[in-house]
Amino acid sequence: MGIDRRGNRHAPGLCHVKLSDLASIVGPRKQPVMRDRYVQPVPLLAEYLRLAEENGSITD
């Protein structure tokens, strides 16, 4: 799962993210997207979702 801000950055939505989609992304220095195995997201994605639903950013 990921947060999709493509449509409207002020109204993000949850979306499924395929690893193949991430693999196709190349940065400005031609570096691929890399996985950080040690990242500890704070707050968790579920908390971002709860807050967005609470303030009306996500309605469905």
Short mmCIF file of C-alpha atoms in Angstrom, two decimals, residues 1-2 7-8 15 18-21 23 25-30 34-36 41 47 51-52 54 59-60:
data_model
loop_
_atom_site.label_atom_id
_atom_site.label_comp_id
_atom_site.label_asym_id
_atom_site.label_seq_id
_atom_site.Cartn_x
_atom_site.Cartn_y
_atom_site.Cartn_z
CA MET A 1 0.00 0.00 0.00
CA GLY A 2 1.07 3.54 -0.63
CA GLY A 7 -4.50 13.46 -8.74
CA ASN A 8 -4.55 16.10 -6.03
CA CYS A 15 -3.37 2.75 -3.57
CA LYS A 18 3.47 -2.84 -7.60
CA LEU A 19 7.18 -3.53 -7.21
CA SER A 20 7.49 -3.48 -11.00
CA ASP A 21 6.18 0.10 -11.02
CA ALA A 23 11.51 -0.69 -10.46
CA ILE A 25 11.49 4.71 -11.64
CA VAL A 26 14.93 6.21 -12.24
CA GLY A 27 16.18 9.25 -10.39
CA PRO A 28 17.97 12.32 -11.79
CA ARG A 29 21.36 10.61 -11.49
CA LYS A 30 20.04 7.46 -13.22
CA MET A 34 16.09 1.24 -3.54
CA ARG A 35 14.45 -0.41 -0.56
CA ASP A 36 15.49 0.76 2.89
CA PRO A 41 7.79 4.86 9.44
CA GLU A 47 -2.26 6.63 11.10
CA LEU A 51 -5.94 11.46 9.99
CA ALA A 52 -6.79 12.01 6.32
CA GLU A 54 -10.77 12.51 9.93
CA THR A 59 -13.82 10.39 1.62
CA ASP A 60 -14.22 6.84 0.27
#
